[in-house]
Tab-separated table of C-alpha atoms and ligand atoms in Angstrom:
chain	number	residue	atom	x	y	z
P	16	MET	CA	95.188	84.382	107.068
P	17	ALA	CA	96.223	87.980	107.706
P	18	THR	CA	98.847	89.354	105.358
P	19	ALA	CA	101.405	92.162	105.479
P	20	LEU	CA	103.537	93.527	102.660
P	21	ILE	CA	107.173	94.510	102.542
P	22	ILE	CA	108.054	96.291	99.316
P	23	LEU	CA	111.766	96.711	98.618
P	24	ALA	CA	112.472	100.006	96.902
P	25	ALA	CA	115.838	101.219	98.167
P	26	GLY	CA	117.872	100.589	95.028
P	27	GLN	CA	119.085	103.365	92.765
P	28	GLY	CA	118.730	101.823	89.350
P	29	THR	CA	121.976	103.159	87.916
P	30	ARG	CA	121.182	101.635	84.543
P	31	MET	CA	118.161	103.916	84.119
P	32	ASN	CA	120.706	106.730	83.703
P	33	SER	CA	118.335	109.108	85.484
P	34	ASP	CA	118.063	111.584	88.348
P	35	LEU	CA	114.841	109.834	89.328
P	36	PRO	CA	114.991	106.584	91.346
P	37	LYS	CA	113.886	103.698	89.151
P	38	VAL	CA	110.711	102.986	91.139
P	39	LEU	CA	109.425	106.501	90.387
P	40	HIS	CA	109.558	106.201	86.621
P	41	ARG	CA	106.048	106.130	85.219
P	42	LEU	CA	104.290	103.136	83.795
P	43	ALA	CA	100.747	103.640	82.481
P	44	GLY	CA	100.636	106.995	84.269
P	45	ALA	CA	101.734	105.826	87.730
P	46	PRO	CA	105.142	105.293	89.331
P	47	VAL	CA	106.364	101.719	88.923
P	48	LEU	CA	106.214	101.479	92.737
P	49	VAL	CA	102.480	102.216	92.708
P	50	HIS	CA	101.911	99.201	90.457
P	51	ALA	CA	103.594	96.967	93.029
P	52	MET	CA	101.570	98.623	95.803
P	53	THR	CA	98.325	98.183	93.863
P	54	THR	CA	98.906	94.497	93.226
P	55	GLY	CA	99.917	94.026	96.862
P	56	ALA	CA	96.779	95.860	97.992
P	57	SER	CA	94.655	93.180	96.302
P	58	LEU	CA	95.567	90.949	99.267
P	59	GLU	CA	94.018	93.543	101.600
P	60	PRO	CA	97.145	93.556	103.773
P	61	GLU	CA	96.941	94.637	107.408
P	62	ARG	CA	100.137	96.620	106.971
P	63	THR	CA	102.317	97.767	104.110
P	64	VAL	CA	105.944	98.672	104.721
P	65	ILE	CA	108.078	100.184	101.999
P	66	VAL	CA	111.846	100.093	102.252
P	67	ALA	CA	113.284	103.256	100.718
P	68	GLY	CA	116.918	104.315	100.432
P	69	HIS	CA	117.911	106.037	97.270
P	70	GLU	CA	116.011	109.367	97.015
P	71	ALA	CA	114.014	108.205	100.019
P	72	GLU	CA	112.115	111.469	100.361
P	73	ALA	CA	110.722	111.355	96.838
P	74	VAL	CA	109.905	107.656	97.173
P	75	THR	CA	108.128	108.324	100.482
P	76	ARG	CA	106.061	111.117	98.932
P	77	ALA	CA	104.964	108.934	96.027
P	78	ALA	CA	104.132	106.004	98.291
P	79	LYS	CA	102.140	108.146	100.740
P	80	ALA	CA	100.326	109.947	97.923
P	81	HIS	CA	99.028	106.587	96.774
P	82	ASP	CA	98.337	105.089	100.197
P	83	ASP	CA	98.811	107.232	103.283
P	84	THR	CA	98.569	104.182	105.555
P	85	ALA	CA	101.742	102.724	104.043
P	86	GLU	CA	104.742	102.948	106.333
P	87	VAL	CA	108.128	103.857	104.882
P	88	VAL	CA	111.365	102.761	106.537
P	89	ILE	CA	114.803	103.870	105.447
P	90	GLN	CA	117.642	101.561	104.508
P	91	ALA	CA	120.573	103.968	104.560
P	92	GLU	CA	123.025	101.573	102.941
P	93	GLN	CA	121.950	98.906	100.466
P	94	LEU	CA	123.522	95.853	102.002
P	95	GLY	CA	121.304	93.285	100.308
P	96	THR	CA	117.701	92.100	100.129
P	97	GLY	CA	117.987	90.327	103.511
P	98	HIS	CA	119.242	93.520	105.140
P	99	ALA	CA	116.417	95.482	103.492
P	100	VAL	CA	113.795	93.123	104.936
P	101	ALA	CA	115.482	93.371	108.353
P	102	GLN	CA	114.908	97.164	108.264
P	103	ALA	CA	111.197	96.606	107.677
P	104	LEU	CA	110.568	94.025	110.392
P	105	PRO	CA	110.360	96.445	113.385
P	106	ALA	CA	107.441	98.140	111.587
P	107	LEU	CA	105.651	94.776	111.558
P	108	LYS	CA	105.982	94.274	115.313
P	109	GLY	CA	102.853	92.659	116.712
P	110	PHE	CA	101.709	91.416	113.308
P	111	THR	CA	101.013	87.711	112.978
P	112	GLY	CA	100.290	86.131	109.637
P	113	LYS	CA	101.945	85.915	106.239
P	114	VAL	CA	104.498	88.476	105.176
P	115	ILE	CA	104.807	88.917	101.418
P	116	VAL	CA	108.003	90.490	100.130
P	117	LEU	CA	107.674	92.298	96.791
P	118	TYR	CA	110.067	94.417	94.755
P	119	GLY	CA	109.052	97.996	94.019
P	120	ASP	CA	110.623	97.743	90.564
P	121	THR	CA	108.604	94.687	89.498
P	122	PRO	CA	105.218	96.000	88.400
P	123	LEU	CA	103.548	93.190	86.458
P	124	ILE	CA	102.862	90.471	89.052
P	125	ARG	CA	99.194	89.480	88.817
P	126	PRO	CA	96.907	89.674	91.855
P	127	GLU	CA	95.931	86.008	91.220
P	128	THR	CA	99.587	85.025	91.499
P	129	LEU	CA	100.005	86.834	94.822
P	130	ASP	CA	96.816	85.264	96.066
P	131	ALA	CA	98.171	81.774	95.302
P	132	LEU	CA	101.352	82.663	97.161
P	133	ALA	CA	99.478	84.003	100.176
P	134	LYS	CA	97.304	80.856	100.343
P	135	SER	CA	100.212	78.410	100.167
P	136	PRO	CA	100.322	76.353	103.378
P	137	ALA	CA	104.145	76.054	103.439
P	138	GLY	CA	106.283	78.030	105.922
P	139	ILE	CA	108.064	79.692	102.987
P	140	THR	CA	106.717	79.977	99.459
P	141	VAL	CA	108.825	81.434	96.696
P	142	LEU	CA	107.473	82.767	93.428
P	143	GLY	CA	109.474	81.092	90.681
P	144	PHE	CA	109.469	81.096	86.902
P	145	THR	CA	111.151	79.257	84.093
P	146	ALA	CA	113.489	81.753	82.495
P	147	SER	CA	114.022	81.726	78.751
P	148	ASP	CA	117.416	83.300	79.463
P	149	PRO	CA	118.252	82.767	83.158
P	150	ARG	CA	121.105	85.296	83.115
P	151	ARG	CA	122.013	86.349	86.663
P	152	TYR	CA	118.846	85.280	88.454
P	153	GLY	CA	118.982	83.204	91.615
P	154	ARG	CA	118.284	79.522	90.819
P	155	LEU	CA	115.683	77.430	92.650
P	156	ILE	CA	117.227	74.128	93.685
P	157	VAL	CA	114.577	71.476	94.274
P	158	ALA	CA	114.406	67.960	95.631
P	159	GLY	CA	111.380	66.239	94.153
P	160	ASP	CA	108.672	68.893	94.139
P	161	ARG	CA	110.026	70.696	97.216
P	162	LEU	CA	112.287	73.706	97.274
P	163	GLU	CA	115.589	73.050	99.079
P	164	ARG	CA	117.532	76.288	98.631
P	165	ILE	CA	118.117	79.262	96.396
P	166	VAL	CA	121.561	79.741	94.997
P	167	GLU	CA	122.617	83.145	93.723
P	168	TYR	CA	124.315	83.237	90.342
P	169	LYS	CA	127.613	84.476	91.759
P	170	GLY	CA	127.936	81.514	94.103
P	171	ALA	CA	126.438	78.859	91.811
P	172	THR	CA	128.249	75.881	90.308
P	173	GLU	CA	128.066	75.235	86.556
P	174	ALA	CA	125.441	72.546	87.183
P	175	GLU	CA	123.374	74.966	89.265
P	176	ARG	CA	123.698	77.689	86.624
P	177	ALA	CA	122.209	75.246	84.119
P	178	VAL	CA	118.944	75.238	86.138
P	179	ARG	CA	116.309	77.406	84.424
P	180	LEU	CA	113.859	77.560	87.312
P	181	CYS	CA	114.576	81.007	88.723
P	182	ASN	CA	113.705	83.184	91.687
P	183	SER	CA	111.426	86.151	90.986
P	184	GLY	CA	112.342	87.656	94.367
P	185	VAL	CA	108.769	87.518	95.623
P	186	VAL	CA	108.371	85.368	98.696
P	187	ALA	CA	105.726	84.662	101.341
P	188	VAL	CA	106.854	83.729	104.833
P	189	GLU	CA	105.015	83.256	108.097
P	190	SER	CA	105.866	86.331	110.217
P	191	ALA	CA	107.492	84.755	113.307
P	192	LEU	CA	109.562	82.473	111.093
P	193	LEU	CA	110.698	85.404	108.932
P	194	ASN	CA	111.896	87.285	112.015
P	195	GLU	CA	113.962	84.312	113.183
P	196	LEU	CA	115.421	83.508	109.757
P	197	VAL	CA	116.356	87.097	108.906
P	198	ALA	CA	118.083	87.472	112.283
P	199	GLY	CA	120.276	84.502	111.335
P	200	LEU	CA	121.435	85.830	107.929
P	201	SER	CA	125.103	86.505	107.254
P	202	ASN	CA	126.890	88.295	104.426
P	203	ASP	CA	129.530	85.633	104.043
P	204	ASN	CA	129.104	85.131	100.282
P	205	ALA	CA	130.548	86.149	96.916
P	206	ALA	CA	128.780	89.546	96.918
P	207	GLY	CA	129.286	90.328	100.610
P	208	GLU	CA	125.518	90.996	100.845
P	209	TYR	CA	122.795	89.798	103.171
P	210	TYR	CA	120.846	87.571	100.779
P	211	LEU	CA	117.161	87.178	101.633
P	212	THR	CA	117.267	84.042	99.522
P	213	ASP	CA	119.393	82.275	102.181
P	214	ILE	CA	116.300	81.933	104.383
P	215	VAL	CA	115.137	78.944	102.319
P	216	ALA	CA	118.107	76.711	103.148
P	217	ALA	CA	117.978	77.869	106.794
P	218	ALA	CA	114.297	76.923	107.021
P	219	ARG	CA	114.890	73.518	105.416
P	220	LYS	CA	117.624	72.845	107.988
P	221	ARG	CA	114.958	73.230	110.644
P	222	GLY	CA	112.680	70.833	108.774
P	223	ILE	CA	110.289	73.546	107.658
P	224	THR	CA	108.750	72.992	104.236
P	225	ALA	CA	109.443	75.410	101.417
P	226	ASP	CA	107.280	75.563	98.316
P	227	ILE	CA	107.247	77.176	94.911
P	228	VAL	CA	104.410	78.894	93.108
P	229	ILE	CA	105.224	79.173	89.425
P	230	CYS	CA	104.207	82.189	87.386
P	231	ASP	CA	104.655	83.314	83.844
P	232	GLU	CA	108.050	84.868	83.155
P	233	ALA	CA	106.355	88.031	81.835
P	234	GLU	CA	105.047	88.797	85.339
P	235	THR	CA	108.520	88.964	86.800
P	236	LEU	CA	109.900	91.639	84.497
P	237	GLY	CA	111.891	94.113	86.595
P	238	VAL	CA	112.442	97.694	85.478
P	239	ASP	CA	116.200	98.332	85.544
P	240	THR	CA	116.632	100.075	82.203
P	241	ARG	CA	114.618	102.354	79.940
P	242	THR	CA	114.250	99.439	77.545
P	243	GLN	CA	112.702	97.326	80.284
P	244	LEU	CA	110.436	100.250	81.196
P	245	ALA	CA	109.180	100.302	77.601
P	246	GLN	CA	108.775	96.516	77.653
P	247	ALA	CA	106.789	96.744	80.895
P	248	GLU	CA	104.593	99.470	79.361
P	249	ALA	CA	103.927	97.293	76.311
P	250	ALA	CA	103.091	94.306	78.512
P	251	PHE	CA	100.812	96.408	80.715
P	252	GLN	CA	98.966	97.811	77.697
P	253	ALA	CA	98.585	94.393	76.067
P	254	ARG	CA	97.054	93.084	79.272
P	255	ALA	CA	94.800	96.118	79.782
P	256	ARG	CA	93.470	95.863	76.217
P	257	VAL	CA	92.540	92.209	76.626
P	258	GLU	CA	90.927	92.930	80.001
P	259	ALA	CA	88.875	95.789	78.528
P	260	GLN	CA	87.663	93.576	75.700
P	261	ASP	CA	86.858	90.745	78.097
P	262	ASN	CA	84.809	93.278	80.078
P	263	GLY	CA	82.695	94.066	77.022
P	264	VAL	CA	84.461	97.122	75.624
P	265	THR	CA	84.923	97.335	71.852
P	266	LEU	CA	88.366	98.501	70.749
P	267	THR	CA	88.442	99.077	67.012
P	268	ALA	CA	92.250	99.060	66.889
P	269	PRO	CA	93.350	97.738	70.304
P	270	GLU	CA	97.063	98.175	69.732
P	271	THR	CA	96.597	101.967	69.388
P	272	VAL	CA	94.648	102.498	72.619
P	273	PHE	CA	96.688	103.301	75.733
P	274	PHE	CA	95.173	102.857	79.180
P	275	ALA	CA	96.316	104.256	82.521
P	276	PHE	CA	96.825	102.115	85.610
P	277	ASP	CA	93.370	103.095	86.924
P	278	THR	CA	91.202	103.468	83.801
P	279	VAL	CA	87.659	102.167	84.210
P	280	VAL	CA	85.510	101.614	81.108
P	281	GLY	CA	81.959	100.289	81.170
P	282	ARG	CA	80.421	97.587	79.028
P	283	ASP	CA	79.363	98.291	75.446
P	284	THR	CA	81.474	101.401	75.228
P	285	VAL	CA	83.248	101.704	71.897
P	286	ILE	CA	86.758	103.151	71.729
P	287	GLY	CA	88.127	104.100	68.328
P	288	PRO	CA	91.761	104.095	67.231
P	289	ASN	CA	94.481	106.247	68.823
P	290	VAL	CA	92.881	107.083	72.135
P	291	VAL	CA	95.110	107.796	75.147
P	292	PHE	CA	93.896	107.593	78.741
P	293	GLY	CA	95.783	109.515	81.414
P	294	PRO	CA	95.173	108.761	85.092
P	295	GLY	CA	91.752	109.078	86.719
P	296	VAL	CA	89.348	108.375	83.869
P	297	THR	CA	86.023	106.597	84.246
P	298	VAL	CA	83.783	105.910	81.294
P	299	GLU	CA	80.329	104.497	81.882
P	300	SER	CA	78.592	101.920	79.709
P	301	GLY	CA	77.476	102.624	76.186
P	302	ALA	CA	79.651	105.661	75.561
P	303	GLU	CA	81.607	106.257	72.401
P	304	ILE	CA	85.147	107.606	72.225
P	305	LEU	CA	85.981	108.463	68.626
P	306	PRO	CA	89.555	108.402	67.288
P	307	PHE	CA	92.442	110.571	68.504
P	308	CYS	CA	91.196	111.647	71.931
P	309	HIS	CA	93.290	112.389	75.013
P	310	LEU	CA	91.431	111.924	78.292
P	311	GLU	CA	92.654	112.546	81.824
P	312	GLY	CA	90.976	112.919	85.238
P	313	CYS	CA	87.496	112.974	83.753
P	314	HIS	CA	84.177	111.168	83.902
P	315	ILE	CA	82.135	110.275	80.834
P	316	SER	CA	78.577	109.111	81.403
P	317	ARG	CA	76.404	106.616	79.606
P	318	GLY	CA	75.609	107.426	76.013
P	319	ALA	CA	78.071	110.320	75.757
P	320	ARG	CA	80.019	110.748	72.531
P	321	VAL	CA	83.503	112.264	72.568
P	322	GLY	CA	85.788	113.161	69.668
P	323	PRO	CA	87.321	112.705	67.243
P	324	PHE	CA	90.281	114.839	68.358
P	325	ALA	CA	88.891	115.903	71.744
P	326	ARG	CA	90.854	116.616	74.893
P	327	LEU	CA	89.237	116.127	78.295
P	328	ARG	CA	91.365	117.400	81.139
P	329	PRO	CA	91.040	116.902	84.907
P	330	GLY	CA	87.635	117.816	86.280
P	331	ALA	CA	85.744	117.338	83.017
P	332	GLU	CA	82.401	115.762	83.966
P	333	LEU	CA	80.174	114.729	81.092
P	334	ALA	CA	76.625	113.722	81.991
P	335	GLU	CA	74.521	111.311	79.939
P	336	ASP	CA	74.239	111.872	76.204
P	337	VAL	CA	76.651	114.792	76.133
P	338	HIS	CA	78.367	115.307	72.803
P	339	VAL	CA	81.877	116.738	72.679
P	340	GLY	CA	83.144	116.998	69.124
P	341	ASN	CA	86.375	117.648	67.274
P	342	PHE	CA	89.054	120.030	68.526
P	343	VAL	CA	87.250	120.682	71.788
P	344	GLU	CA	89.060	120.992	75.123
P	345	ILE	CA	87.204	120.705	78.420
P	346	LYS	CA	88.809	121.324	81.813
P	347	ASN	CA	87.237	121.456	85.264
P	348	ALA	CA	83.786	121.806	83.766
P	349	ILE	CA	80.477	120.048	84.330
P	350	LEU	CA	78.354	119.461	81.262
P	351	ASP	CA	74.829	118.438	82.179
P	352	GLU	CA	72.749	115.921	80.266
P	353	GLY	CA	72.484	116.396	76.524
P	354	VAL	CA	74.910	119.345	76.227
P	355	LYS	CA	76.486	119.675	72.785
P	356	VAL	CA	79.914	121.223	72.148
P	357	GLY	CA	80.503	120.186	68.589
P	358	HIS	CA	83.559	121.990	67.352
P	359	LEU	CA	86.691	123.996	68.127
P	360	SER	CA	85.845	125.186	71.642
P	361	TYR	CA	87.439	125.578	75.055
P	362	LEU	CA	85.355	125.214	78.212
P	363	GLY	CA	87.316	125.640	81.447
P	364	ASP	CA	86.074	126.239	85.007
P	365	ALA	CA	82.478	126.122	83.848
P	366	HIS	CA	79.067	124.619	84.399
P	367	VAL	CA	76.745	124.127	81.453
P	368	GLY	CA	73.087	123.321	82.076
P	369	GLU	CA	71.267	120.486	80.347
P	370	HIS	CA	70.616	120.507	76.612
P	371	THR	CA	72.534	123.713	76.043
P	372	ASN	CA	74.236	124.068	72.685
P	373	ILE	CA	77.704	125.575	72.545
P	374	GLY	CA	78.510	126.967	69.093
P	375	ALA	CA	81.782	126.428	67.252
P	376	GLY	CA	84.719	128.466	68.443
P	377	THR	CA	83.273	129.320	71.867
P	378	VAL	CA	85.868	130.081	74.532
P	379	THR	CA	85.437	130.537	78.256
P	380	CYS	CA	88.071	133.183	78.966
P	381	ASN	CA	88.723	131.835	82.429
P	382	TYR	CA	92.182	133.216	83.213
P	383	ASP	CA	93.098	136.860	83.629
P	384	GLY	CA	96.785	136.187	84.039
P	385	VAL	CA	96.499	135.933	87.815
P	386	SER	CA	93.327	134.068	88.795
P	387	LYS	CA	90.881	131.580	87.313
P	388	HIS	CA	87.193	132.543	87.079
P	389	ARG	CA	84.017	130.564	86.507
P	390	THR	CA	81.465	130.626	83.735
P	391	GLU	CA	77.908	129.482	84.485
P	392	ILE	CA	75.570	128.718	81.630
P	393	GLY	CA	71.975	127.707	82.297
P	394	ALA	CA	69.917	124.926	80.731
P	395	HIS	CA	68.550	125.076	77.170
P	396	ALA	CA	70.717	128.066	76.308
P	397	PHE	CA	72.268	128.647	72.902
P	398	ILE	CA	75.773	130.046	72.763
P	399	GLY	CA	76.391	131.420	69.276
P	400	SER	CA	79.516	130.485	67.381
P	401	ASP	CA	82.681	132.316	68.340
P	402	THR	CA	81.321	133.655	71.633
P	403	MET	CA	83.977	134.763	74.113
P	404	LEU	CA	82.637	134.337	77.628
P	405	VAL	CA	84.794	136.591	79.793
P	406	ALA	CA	84.614	135.003	83.247
P	407	PRO	CA	83.351	135.451	85.865
P	408	VAL	CA	80.115	135.540	83.927
P	409	LYS	CA	76.675	133.934	83.917
P	410	VAL	CA	74.408	133.169	80.994
P	411	GLY	CA	70.872	132.358	82.090
P	412	ALA	CA	68.681	129.416	81.157
P	413	GLY	CA	67.153	129.688	77.705
P	414	ALA	CA	69.367	132.664	76.833
P	415	LEU	CA	70.980	133.250	73.468
P	416	THR	CA	74.313	134.895	72.682
P	417	ALA	CA	74.821	136.239	69.202
P	418	THR	CA	77.600	134.853	67.066
P	419	GLY	CA	80.896	136.620	67.600
P	420	SER	CA	79.877	138.196	70.901
P	421	VAL	CA	82.308	139.051	73.664
P	422	ILE	CA	80.159	138.542	76.743
P	423	THR	CA	81.484	140.499	79.708
P	424	GLU	CA	78.239	140.940	81.670
P	425	ASP	CA	75.723	138.436	82.977
P	426	VAL	CA	72.900	137.528	80.590
P	427	PRO	CA	69.501	136.954	82.262
P	428	ASP	CA	67.298	133.934	81.559
P	429	ASP	CA	65.672	133.951	78.121
P	430	ALA	CA	67.559	137.112	77.048
P	431	LEU	CA	69.436	137.692	73.804
P	432	ALA	CA	72.878	139.235	74.219
P	433	VAL	CA	74.612	140.799	71.238
P	434	ALA	CA	78.091	142.083	72.026
P	435	ARG	CA	79.761	142.949	68.749
P	436	SER	CA	80.032	146.072	66.619
P	437	ARG	CA	77.515	146.706	63.881
P	438	GLN	CA	78.478	145.880	60.322
P	439	VAL	CA	79.289	148.826	58.028
P	440	THR	CA	79.091	148.116	54.256
P	441	LYS	CA	80.566	150.620	51.774
P	442	SER	CA	79.672	149.808	48.188
P	443	GLY	CA	82.529	149.710	45.668
P	444	LEU	CA	85.159	150.585	48.253
P	445	ALA	CA	86.926	147.217	48.055
P	446	ARG	CA	87.485	147.572	44.296
P	447	LYS	CA	88.863	151.114	44.782
P	448	LEU	CA	91.260	150.010	47.504
P	449	PHE	CA	92.571	147.058	45.476
P	450	ASP	CA	93.145	149.247	42.421
P	451	LYS	CA	95.059	151.745	44.558
P	452	MET	CA	97.230	149.074	46.129
P	453	LYS	CA	97.984	147.404	42.775
P	454	ALA	CA	99.004	150.732	41.254
P	455	ALA	CA	101.343	151.448	44.186
P	456	LYS	CA	102.929	148.007	43.822
P	457	ALA	CA	103.492	148.397	40.064
P	458	LYS	CA	105.160	151.784	40.681
P	459	ARG	CA	107.520	150.274	43.249
P	460	GLN	CA	108.509	147.454	40.890
P	461	LYS	CA	109.272	149.920	38.084
P	462	GLU	CA	111.590	151.887	40.349
P	463	ILE	CA	113.712	148.783	41.184
M	514	UD1	C1	117.444	89.252	93.554
M	514	UD1	C2	117.501	87.851	94.170
M	514	UD1	C3	117.585	86.825	93.041
M	514	UD1	C4	116.429	86.987	92.072
M	514	UD1	C5	116.373	88.408	91.554
M	514	UD1	C6	115.127	88.630	90.747
M	514	UD1	C7	118.606	88.093	96.329
M	514	UD1	C8	119.861	87.930	97.065
M	514	UD1	N1	118.641	87.767	95.043
M	514	UD1	O1	118.667	89.472	92.930
M	514	UD1	O2	117.576	85.526	93.576
M	514	UD1	O3	116.548	86.065	91.002
M	514	UD1	O4	116.334	89.346	92.651
M	514	UD1	O5	115.150	89.902	90.176
M	514	UD1	O6	117.603	88.454	96.890
M	514	UD1	N2	116.958	96.138	97.289
M	514	UD1	C9	116.865	96.956	98.385
M	514	UD1	N3	117.915	97.023	99.247
M	514	UD1	C10	119.056	96.300	99.066
M	514	UD1	C11	119.146	95.454	97.940
M	514	UD1	C12	118.076	95.390	97.080
M	514	UD1	O7	115.859	97.612	98.591
M	514	UD1	O8	119.957	96.423	99.898
M	514	UD1	C13	115.841	96.065	96.358
M	514	UD1	C14	116.201	96.606	94.988
M	514	UD1	O9	115.899	97.988	94.895
M	514	UD1	C15	115.315	95.788	94.072
M	514	UD1	C16	115.187	94.455	94.794
M	514	UD1	O10	115.500	94.713	96.167
M	514	UD1	O11	114.035	96.319	93.933
M	514	UD1	C17	116.091	93.386	94.230
M	514	UD1	O12	117.407	93.822	94.348
M	514	UD1	P1	118.475	93.485	93.232
M	514	UD1	O13	119.773	94.038	93.637
M	514	UD1	O14	117.923	93.865	91.918
M	514	UD1	O15	118.522	91.898	93.360
M	514	UD1	P2	119.164	90.888	92.361
M	514	UD1	O16	120.621	90.922	92.527
M	514	UD1	O17	118.607	91.080	91.044
């Protein structure tokens, strides 16, 4: 059956104590909202509608940056979850199928859980969970194994408050039915809000069946506070580590590896302790990431070895069997097969041909204070230690730069470039200088 998503993201999140709306705080490198959108996208929805309100412009930008087909509608005043859904319905005009309502601040729902919800044959299916501490959640009131109604905490009796089966807020409803039920909502309740949850009792009154899909409580964690944001991060990372290991990745110290929302790592890759992935990293099979690396927006091919203590920034492309060693930073640079950059180097805005060796301390001087410039190095070249490559500059295939050179002009293929001053050695002069300096110091001390 066709599906459409409504993601509620109008709330402010006062308890975050932040200028940023709560759905834009980052979890594993992406706004919390993007996590909800990503999980929702696993259903391959025909349409996605996001309800924004607080800081709507910023929320719209983040949503569109992730999925430009998503539609954003504005809920000017937050009058309740039912009112929020009502704002989204015009954008679903003409859609027939299941509408799934998600919260933009609830990032950990599993795709499998949403799939179960979408496949449920009932007119309304609510995602429920057994709460260890039900607090102020809405309670699911059942008769036998069927859902009868949802009662909000504020309006619940003591007996109802004792129920631990709670509403996650996620619900799947057949589209025509949702339109009718939302149109019938009122705000005649303890909070004076339009409760989306009232649609269950209204549907039951019409003899329509309502069902519950139960999920793990951990999936329903909402991000309302910084503490919950940290809890969600921990839960995300725990899950990502297990998934990586299940996919055949070795993590020497899993609890010290941090993945981003979109990290992809191939089978038989080994990741050492204390490795952090920013967004946009793909690592092919059989690579090795040694301890203490920070990787972002880069691609690491099969058999490559990175670290320890390496930083790969956006646009770093490592071909097969490349070796990037300790204290090396690579940005917007393509390293062809078998390139070696072993130690203490910076390569930015560069292309390095296959099997070229970059000596320790090499720097591509890519920025003149105004513009960025490129460095091109051919295949099988040898860049001597401590070479400064003042871009724009080209070093040909098979060329050699002498240690300590400042290369400001192109070097042809197979040429040797030496760009440093000649050594001058003056015998005995060091001893003379030291004696002079010591004598001057002793004189000064006597005078004091
Ligand atoms: C809601 C449910 C409750 C459930 C709980 C789970 C209702 C009436 N109650 O309560 O049964 O146990 O979630 O967390 O639905 N939002 C808008 N516009 C609004 C109001 C809310 O976009 O006018 C968004 C919020 O930003 C948030 C989500 O909807 O992402 C839930 O709103 P919230 O006020 O947190 O609902 P609860 O009172 O927690």
